[in-house]
Amino acid sequence: MDLKNFDPLAHSGPLPSPCINICQMDETTGWCKGCQRTIDEIIDWSVAPEPKKRQIWLAINERRTAK
């Protein structure tokens, strides 16, 4: 699955984790350099309901576009 261009609105079923195993936090943005999640989003992922995961994915896509 291509997570770089992942569309959470077009995906059916459980949402995949955005983690790509590049786990380094950017001090400037506060986002992971690999998946562009905040530390709170990373911590919450495993217990987040699907609507929350979809919100996180949408935020990731916005962050990637803004880069």
Short mmCIF file of N, CA and C in Angstrom, two decimals, residues 22 32 35 43 48 53-54 56 60 66-67:
data_model
loop_
_atom_site.label_atom_id
_atom_site.label_comp_id
_atom_site.label_asym_id
_atom_site.label_seq_id
_atom_site.Cartn_x
_atom_site.Cartn_y
_atom_site.Cartn_z
N ILE A 22 10.42 5.47 10.10
CA ILE A 22 11.41 6.54 10.18
C ILE A 22 10.95 7.40 11.35
N CYS A 32 6.62 13.84 13.37
CA CYS A 32 7.55 12.79 13.03
C CYS A 32 8.02 13.02 11.60
N CYS A 35 6.23 9.97 9.36
CA CYS A 35 4.78 9.90 9.13
C CYS A 35 4.05 11.22 9.30
N ILE A 43 1.02 8.30 20.00
CA ILE A 43 0.66 7.61 21.25
C ILE A 43 -0.78 7.12 21.20
N ALA A 48 -7.23 4.74 19.19
CA ALA A 48 -8.13 5.72 18.57
C ALA A 48 -9.22 5.01 17.76
N LYS A 53 -8.81 8.28 13.65
CA LYS A 53 -7.72 7.90 12.76
C LYS A 53 -7.88 8.61 11.41
N ARG A 54 -9.11 8.70 10.93
CA ARG A 54 -9.36 9.39 9.66
C ARG A 54 -8.97 10.87 9.79
N ILE A 56 -6.72 12.12 11.77
CA ILE A 56 -5.25 12.16 11.80
C ILE A 56 -4.70 12.04 10.38
N ILE A 60 -2.38 14.66 8.36
CA ILE A 60 -1.10 14.26 7.76
C ILE A 60 -1.05 14.73 6.31
N ALA A 66 1.53 21.06 2.73
CA ALA A 66 2.10 22.34 3.17
C ALA A 66 3.63 22.35 3.13
N LYS A 67 4.25 21.18 3.12
CA LYS A 67 5.72 21.10 3.16
C LYS A 67 6.36 21.74 1.95
#
